[in-house]
Short mmCIF file of C-alpha atoms in Angstrom, two decimals:
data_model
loop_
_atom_site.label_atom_id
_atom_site.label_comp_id
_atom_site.label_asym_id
_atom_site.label_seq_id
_atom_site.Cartn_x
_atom_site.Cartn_y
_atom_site.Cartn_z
CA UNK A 182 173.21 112.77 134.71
CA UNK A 183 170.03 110.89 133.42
CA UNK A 184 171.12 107.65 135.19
CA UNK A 185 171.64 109.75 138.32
CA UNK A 186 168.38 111.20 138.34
CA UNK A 187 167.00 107.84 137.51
CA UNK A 188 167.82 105.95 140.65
CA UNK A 189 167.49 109.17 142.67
CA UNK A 190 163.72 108.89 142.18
CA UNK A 191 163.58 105.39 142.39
CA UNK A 192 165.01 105.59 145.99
CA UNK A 193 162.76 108.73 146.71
CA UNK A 194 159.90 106.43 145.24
CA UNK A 195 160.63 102.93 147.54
CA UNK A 196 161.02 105.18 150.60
CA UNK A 197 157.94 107.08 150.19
CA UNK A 198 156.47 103.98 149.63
CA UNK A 199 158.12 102.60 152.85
CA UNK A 200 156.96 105.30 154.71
CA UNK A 201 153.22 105.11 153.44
CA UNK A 202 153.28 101.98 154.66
CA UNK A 203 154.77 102.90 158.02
CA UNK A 204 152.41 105.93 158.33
CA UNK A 205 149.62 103.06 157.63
CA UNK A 206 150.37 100.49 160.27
CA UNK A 207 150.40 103.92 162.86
CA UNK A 208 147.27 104.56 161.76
CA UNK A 209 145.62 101.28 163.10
CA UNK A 210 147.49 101.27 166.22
CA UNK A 211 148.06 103.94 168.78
CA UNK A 212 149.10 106.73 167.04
CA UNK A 213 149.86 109.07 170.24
CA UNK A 214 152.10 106.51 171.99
CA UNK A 215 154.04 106.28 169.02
CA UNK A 216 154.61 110.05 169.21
CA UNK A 217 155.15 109.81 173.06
CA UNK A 218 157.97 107.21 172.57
CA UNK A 219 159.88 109.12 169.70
CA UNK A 220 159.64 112.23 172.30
CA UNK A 221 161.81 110.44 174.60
CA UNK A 222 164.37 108.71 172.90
CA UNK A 223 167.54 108.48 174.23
CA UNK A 224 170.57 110.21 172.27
CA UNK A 225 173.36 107.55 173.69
CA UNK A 226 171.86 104.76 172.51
CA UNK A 227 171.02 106.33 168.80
CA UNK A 228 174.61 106.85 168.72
CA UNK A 229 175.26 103.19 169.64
CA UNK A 230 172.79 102.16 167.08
CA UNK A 231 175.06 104.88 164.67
CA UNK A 232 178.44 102.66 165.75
CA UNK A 233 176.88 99.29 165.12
CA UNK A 234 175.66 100.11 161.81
CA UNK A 235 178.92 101.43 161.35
CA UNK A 236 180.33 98.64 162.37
CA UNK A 237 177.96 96.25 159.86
CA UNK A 238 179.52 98.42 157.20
CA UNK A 239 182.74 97.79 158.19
CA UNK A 240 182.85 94.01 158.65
CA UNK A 241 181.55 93.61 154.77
CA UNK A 242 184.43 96.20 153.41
CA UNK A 243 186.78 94.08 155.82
CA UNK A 244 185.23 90.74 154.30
CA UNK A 245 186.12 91.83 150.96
CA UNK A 246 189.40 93.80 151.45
CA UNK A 247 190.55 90.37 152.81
CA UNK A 248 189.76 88.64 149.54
CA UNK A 249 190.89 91.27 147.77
CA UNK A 250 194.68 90.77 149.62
CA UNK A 251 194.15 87.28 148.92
CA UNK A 252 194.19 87.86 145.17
CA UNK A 253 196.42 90.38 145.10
CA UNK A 254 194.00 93.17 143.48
CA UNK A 255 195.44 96.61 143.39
CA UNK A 256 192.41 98.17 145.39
CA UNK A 257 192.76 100.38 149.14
CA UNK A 258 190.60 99.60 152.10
CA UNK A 259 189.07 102.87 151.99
CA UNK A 260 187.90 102.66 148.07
CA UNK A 261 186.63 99.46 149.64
CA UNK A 262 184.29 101.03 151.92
CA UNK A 263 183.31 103.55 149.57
CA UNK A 264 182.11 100.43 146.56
CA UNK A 265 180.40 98.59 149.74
CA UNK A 266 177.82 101.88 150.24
CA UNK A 267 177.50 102.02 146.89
CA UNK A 268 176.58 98.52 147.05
CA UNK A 269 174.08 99.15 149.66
CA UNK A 270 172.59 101.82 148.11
CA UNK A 271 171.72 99.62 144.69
CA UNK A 272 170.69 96.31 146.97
CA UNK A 273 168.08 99.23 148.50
CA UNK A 274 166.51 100.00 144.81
CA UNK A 275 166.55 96.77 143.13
CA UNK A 276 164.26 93.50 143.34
CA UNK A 277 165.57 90.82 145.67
CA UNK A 278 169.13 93.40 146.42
CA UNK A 279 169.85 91.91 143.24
CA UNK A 280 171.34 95.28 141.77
CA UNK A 281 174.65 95.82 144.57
CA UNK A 282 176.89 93.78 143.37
CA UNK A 283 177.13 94.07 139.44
CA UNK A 284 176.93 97.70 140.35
CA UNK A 285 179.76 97.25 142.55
CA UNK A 286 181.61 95.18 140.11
CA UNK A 287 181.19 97.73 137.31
CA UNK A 288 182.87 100.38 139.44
CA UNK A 289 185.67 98.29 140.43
CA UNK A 290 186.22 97.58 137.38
CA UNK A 291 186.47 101.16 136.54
CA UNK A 292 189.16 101.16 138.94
CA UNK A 293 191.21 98.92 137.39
CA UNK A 294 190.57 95.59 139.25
CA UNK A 295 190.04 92.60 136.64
CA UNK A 296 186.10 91.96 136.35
CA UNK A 297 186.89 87.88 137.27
CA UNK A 298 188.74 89.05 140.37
CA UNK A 299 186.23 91.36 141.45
CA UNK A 300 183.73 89.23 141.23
CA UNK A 301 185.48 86.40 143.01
CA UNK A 302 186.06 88.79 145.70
CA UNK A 303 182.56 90.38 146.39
CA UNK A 304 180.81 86.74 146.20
CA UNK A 305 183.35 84.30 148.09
CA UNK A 306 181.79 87.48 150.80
CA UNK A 307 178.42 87.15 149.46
CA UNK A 308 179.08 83.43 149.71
CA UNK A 309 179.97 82.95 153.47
CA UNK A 310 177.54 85.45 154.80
CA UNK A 311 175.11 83.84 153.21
CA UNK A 312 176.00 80.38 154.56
CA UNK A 313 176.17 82.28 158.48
CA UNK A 314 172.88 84.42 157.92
CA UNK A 315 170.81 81.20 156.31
CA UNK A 316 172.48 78.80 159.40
CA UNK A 317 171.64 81.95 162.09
CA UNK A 318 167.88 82.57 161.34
CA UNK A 319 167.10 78.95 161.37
CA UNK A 320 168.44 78.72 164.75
CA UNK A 321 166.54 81.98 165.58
CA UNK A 322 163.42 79.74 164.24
CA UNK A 323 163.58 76.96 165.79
CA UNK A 324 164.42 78.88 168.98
CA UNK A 325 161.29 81.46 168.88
CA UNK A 326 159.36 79.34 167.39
CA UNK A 327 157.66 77.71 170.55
CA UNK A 328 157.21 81.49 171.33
CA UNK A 329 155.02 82.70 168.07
CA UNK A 330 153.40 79.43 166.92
CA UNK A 331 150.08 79.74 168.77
CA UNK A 332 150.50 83.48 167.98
CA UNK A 333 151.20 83.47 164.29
CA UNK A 334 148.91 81.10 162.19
CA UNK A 335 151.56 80.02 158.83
CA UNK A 336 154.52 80.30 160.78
CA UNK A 337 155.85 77.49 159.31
CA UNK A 338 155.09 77.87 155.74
CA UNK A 339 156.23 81.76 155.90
CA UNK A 340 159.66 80.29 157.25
CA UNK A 341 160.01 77.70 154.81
CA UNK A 342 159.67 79.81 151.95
CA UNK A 343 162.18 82.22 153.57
CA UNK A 344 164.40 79.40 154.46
CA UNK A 345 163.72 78.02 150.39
CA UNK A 346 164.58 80.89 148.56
CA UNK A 347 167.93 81.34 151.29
CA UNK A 348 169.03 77.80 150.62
CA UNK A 349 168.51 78.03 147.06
CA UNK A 350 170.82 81.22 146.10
CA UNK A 351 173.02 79.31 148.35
CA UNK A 352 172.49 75.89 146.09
CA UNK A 353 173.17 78.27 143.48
CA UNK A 354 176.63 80.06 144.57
CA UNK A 355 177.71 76.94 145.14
CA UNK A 356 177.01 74.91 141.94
CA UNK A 357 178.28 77.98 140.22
CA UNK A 358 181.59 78.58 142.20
CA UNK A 359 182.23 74.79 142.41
CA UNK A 360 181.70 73.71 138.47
CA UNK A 361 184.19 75.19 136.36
CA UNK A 362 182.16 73.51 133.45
CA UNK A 363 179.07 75.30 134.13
CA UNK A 364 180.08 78.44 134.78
CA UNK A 365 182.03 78.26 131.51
CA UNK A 366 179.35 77.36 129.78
CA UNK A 367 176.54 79.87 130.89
CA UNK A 368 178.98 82.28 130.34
CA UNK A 369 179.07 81.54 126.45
CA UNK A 370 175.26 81.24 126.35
CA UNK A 371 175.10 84.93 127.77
CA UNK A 372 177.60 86.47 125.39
CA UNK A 373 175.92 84.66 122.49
CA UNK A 374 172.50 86.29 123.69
CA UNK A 375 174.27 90.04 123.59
CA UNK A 376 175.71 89.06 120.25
CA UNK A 377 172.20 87.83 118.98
CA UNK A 378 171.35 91.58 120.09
CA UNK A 379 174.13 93.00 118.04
CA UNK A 380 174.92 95.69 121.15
CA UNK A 381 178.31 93.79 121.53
CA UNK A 382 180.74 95.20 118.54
CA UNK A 383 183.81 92.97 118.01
CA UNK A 384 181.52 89.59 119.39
CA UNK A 385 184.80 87.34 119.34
CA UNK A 386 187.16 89.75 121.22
CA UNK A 387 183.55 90.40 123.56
CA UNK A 388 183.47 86.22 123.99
CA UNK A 389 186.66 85.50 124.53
CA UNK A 390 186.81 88.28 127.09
CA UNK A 391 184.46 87.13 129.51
CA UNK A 392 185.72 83.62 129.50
CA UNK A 393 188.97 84.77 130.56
CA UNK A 394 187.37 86.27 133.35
CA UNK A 395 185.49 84.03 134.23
CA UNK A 396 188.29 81.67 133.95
CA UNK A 397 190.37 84.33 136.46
CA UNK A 398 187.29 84.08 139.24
CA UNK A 399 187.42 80.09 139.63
CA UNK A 400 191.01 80.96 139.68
CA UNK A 401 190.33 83.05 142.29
CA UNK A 402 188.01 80.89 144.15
CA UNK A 403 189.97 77.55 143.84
CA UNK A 404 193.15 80.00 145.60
CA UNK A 405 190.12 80.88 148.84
CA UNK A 406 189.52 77.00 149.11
CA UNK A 407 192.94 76.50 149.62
CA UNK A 408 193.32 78.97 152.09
CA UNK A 409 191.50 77.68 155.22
CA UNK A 410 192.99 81.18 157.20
CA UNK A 411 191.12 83.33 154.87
CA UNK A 412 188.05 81.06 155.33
CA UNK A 413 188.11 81.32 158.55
CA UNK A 414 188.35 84.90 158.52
CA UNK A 415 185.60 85.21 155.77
CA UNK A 416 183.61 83.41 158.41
CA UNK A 417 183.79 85.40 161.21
CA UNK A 418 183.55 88.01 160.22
CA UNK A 419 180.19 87.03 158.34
CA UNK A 420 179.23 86.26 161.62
CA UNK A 421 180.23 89.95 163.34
CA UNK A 422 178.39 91.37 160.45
CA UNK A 423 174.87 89.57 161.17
CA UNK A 424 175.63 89.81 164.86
CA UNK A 425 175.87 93.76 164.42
CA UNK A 426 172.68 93.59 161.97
CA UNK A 427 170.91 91.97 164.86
CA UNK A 428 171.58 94.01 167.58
CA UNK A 429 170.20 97.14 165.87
CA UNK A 430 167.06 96.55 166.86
CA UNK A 431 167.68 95.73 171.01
CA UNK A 432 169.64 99.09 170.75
CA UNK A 433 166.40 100.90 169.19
CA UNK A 434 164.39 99.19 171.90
CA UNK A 435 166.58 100.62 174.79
CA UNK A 436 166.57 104.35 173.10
CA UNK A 437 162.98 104.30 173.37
CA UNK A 438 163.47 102.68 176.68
CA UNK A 439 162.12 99.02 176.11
CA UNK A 440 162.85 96.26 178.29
CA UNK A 441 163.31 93.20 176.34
CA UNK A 442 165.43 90.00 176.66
CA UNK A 443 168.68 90.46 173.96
CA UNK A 444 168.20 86.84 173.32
CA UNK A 445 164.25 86.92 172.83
CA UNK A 446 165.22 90.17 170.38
CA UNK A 447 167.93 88.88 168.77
CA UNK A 448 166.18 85.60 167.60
CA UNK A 449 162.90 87.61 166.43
CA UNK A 450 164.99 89.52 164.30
CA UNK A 451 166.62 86.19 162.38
CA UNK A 452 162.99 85.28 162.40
CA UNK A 453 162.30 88.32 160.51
CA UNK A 454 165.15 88.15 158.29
CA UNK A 455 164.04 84.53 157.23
CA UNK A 456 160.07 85.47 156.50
CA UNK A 457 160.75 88.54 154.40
CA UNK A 458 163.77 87.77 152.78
CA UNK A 459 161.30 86.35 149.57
CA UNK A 460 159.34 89.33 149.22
CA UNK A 461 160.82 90.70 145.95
CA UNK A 462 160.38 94.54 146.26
CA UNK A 463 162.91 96.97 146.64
CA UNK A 464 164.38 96.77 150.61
CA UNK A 465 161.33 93.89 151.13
CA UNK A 466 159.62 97.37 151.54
CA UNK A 467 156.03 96.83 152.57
CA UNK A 468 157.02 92.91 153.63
CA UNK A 469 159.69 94.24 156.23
CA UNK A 470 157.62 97.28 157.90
CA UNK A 471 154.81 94.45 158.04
CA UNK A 472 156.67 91.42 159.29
CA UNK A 473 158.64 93.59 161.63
CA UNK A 474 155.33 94.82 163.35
CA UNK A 475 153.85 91.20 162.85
CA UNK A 476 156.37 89.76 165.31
CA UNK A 477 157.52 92.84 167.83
CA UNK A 478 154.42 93.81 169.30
CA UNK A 479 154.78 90.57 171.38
CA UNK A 480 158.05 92.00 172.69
CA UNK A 481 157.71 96.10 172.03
CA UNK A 482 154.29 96.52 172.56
CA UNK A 483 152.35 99.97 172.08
CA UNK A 484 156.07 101.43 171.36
CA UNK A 485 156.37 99.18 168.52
CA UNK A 486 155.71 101.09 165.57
CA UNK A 487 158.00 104.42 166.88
CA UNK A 488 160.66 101.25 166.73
CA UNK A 489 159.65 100.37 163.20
CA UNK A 490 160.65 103.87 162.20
CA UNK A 491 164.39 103.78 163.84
CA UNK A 492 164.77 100.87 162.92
CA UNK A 493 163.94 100.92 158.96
CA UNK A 494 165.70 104.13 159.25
CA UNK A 495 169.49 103.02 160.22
CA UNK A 496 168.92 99.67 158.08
CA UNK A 497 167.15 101.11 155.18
CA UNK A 498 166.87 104.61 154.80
CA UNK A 499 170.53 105.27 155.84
CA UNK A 500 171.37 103.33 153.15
CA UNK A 501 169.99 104.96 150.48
CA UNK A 502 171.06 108.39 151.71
CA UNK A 503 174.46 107.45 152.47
CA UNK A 504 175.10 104.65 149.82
CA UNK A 505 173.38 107.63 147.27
CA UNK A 506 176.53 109.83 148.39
CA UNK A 507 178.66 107.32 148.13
CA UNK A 508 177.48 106.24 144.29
CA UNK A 509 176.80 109.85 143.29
CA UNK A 510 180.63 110.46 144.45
CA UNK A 511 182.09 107.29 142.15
CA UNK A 512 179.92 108.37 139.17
CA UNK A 513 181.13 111.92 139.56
CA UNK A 514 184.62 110.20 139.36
CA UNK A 515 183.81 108.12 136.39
CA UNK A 516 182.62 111.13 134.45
CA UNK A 517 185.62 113.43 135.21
CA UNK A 518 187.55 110.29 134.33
CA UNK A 519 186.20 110.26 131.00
CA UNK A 520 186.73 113.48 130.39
#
């Protein structure tokens, strides 16, 4: 109940927070068209944005669930979807969205999927959209760029951090899914560190227990590298899920009725994703509301901040509230499980 409580007001907390900073940028721009725009939004297109985010949601469980056929874990679809709000709600709480998937792992694991296989399955998907969304936004860069250059002063060194810290967890993945040796070896060092600790009872059972897992997710991901159908796969539907993750915000500009190029919209938002994707708070909260405003009043104009809040709402705040269901749901399981 404590934990529960715990990262309830943490999410209350980075919202507010959010939101003080949303309330803050309204209050240095026009303040009454703001209200005028969120007056007269259209219904329709909410619902679209509703279906696409849907949709996003979808694509990663789909990711997944194919890896998860691939290895032949014991795990539904459905539970699928229900670990990958869960997931979303911990990426929205923690530094960097570091906090989703060890949180999803855990559960799964509570399910009964092996901890290597898990893991295999949630980063071979972590590992190909991260390859589409780092390849997409520097497209979307070197496309708008000609576009925000003179209007933007550190365009380039703003994207080249983005583009940095992108490459590097990519470096990373990589290195780590690709050397058997390494992995094996950091492994150790972290077990010896919990046994240092003495919080591990049992420390050779505990050792030898997380290299055979470890030794099961290379397993795992030597089987995807072999498998150029489920790469393929992996791949596209990476590419649906950033596709859908872009398009959110030309749907919030037509349901406040703004008319803007998909193309020029599209590539902002990669542009976006790239410059606040190293700003280590919570959701990039404060870096997102900021960049976001930074580079759509060129396109949104006096309506831009009522599109700030639809926006951070179905990408952020629906997160939390739905991925907070979602975890509160497993948790209750867990318990009764227990019990």
């Amino acid at each position: 109940m404590a934990k529960k409580l715990s990262n309830f007001a943490k999410a209350v907390l980075i919202v507010l927070a959010s939101l003080l900073v949303v309330f803050f940028i309204a209050g240095i721009t026009d303040i009454r068209a703001t209200l005028d725009a969120m007056r007269n939004i259209s219904l329709s297109w909410i619902i679209g944005i509703f279906s696409i985010v849907f949709f996003d949601w979808f694509t990663e469980t789909l990711t997944v669930w194919l890896f998860a056929r691939s290895y032949k874990a014991k795990v539904s679809l459905i539970y699928l979807f229900k670990n990958t709000l869960a997931g979303r709600f911990f990426c929205a709480i923690t530094p960097f969205s570091t906090g989703g998937q060890p949180a999803q792992i855990a559960f799964l694991g509570q399910r009964g999927v092996e901890y290597g296989q898990a893991t295999a399955m949630l980063l071979s998907r972590f590992l190909f959209y991260q390859i589409v969304v780092t390849g997409a936004s520097v497209f979307g860069l070197i496309r708008a760029y000609s576009m925000f250059a003179k209007r933007i002063s550190n365009l380039a060194l703003l994207a080249f951090f983005g583009f940095a810290l992108n490459g590097f967890v990519l470096f990373l993945l990589l290195l780590f899914t690709l050397n058997k040796s390494l992995a094996e070896k950091t492994i150790s060092k972290i077990s010896k560190f919990f046994v240092s600790l003495r919080i591990v009872k049992r420390k050779e059972l505990f050792q030898q227990k997380l290299l055979e897992q470890t030794r099961l997710f290379h397993d795992c991901m030597t089987q995807s590298a072999k498998n150029p159908l489920i790469s393929i796969l992996a791949l596209l539907m990476a590419l649906l899920e950033v596709v859908a993750k872009i398009s959110v915000t030309y749907f919030v500009a037509r349901s406040l009725n703004i008319v803007s190029s998909y193309f020029d919209v599209a590539m902002t938002q990669l542009v976006v994703f790239l410059v606040a994707s190293f700003v280590p708070t919570p959701g990039a909260t404060g870096a997102s509301e900021g960049v976001y405003t930074l580079f759509f009043k060129f396109l949104f104009g006096p309506k831009t901040v009522a599109a700030l809040l639809v926006w951070r709402f179905f990408t952020y705040y629906l997160n939390i509230i739905v991925g907070g269901l979602a975890t509160a749901h497993e948790l209750g399981w867990m318990k009764n499980k227990k019990s």
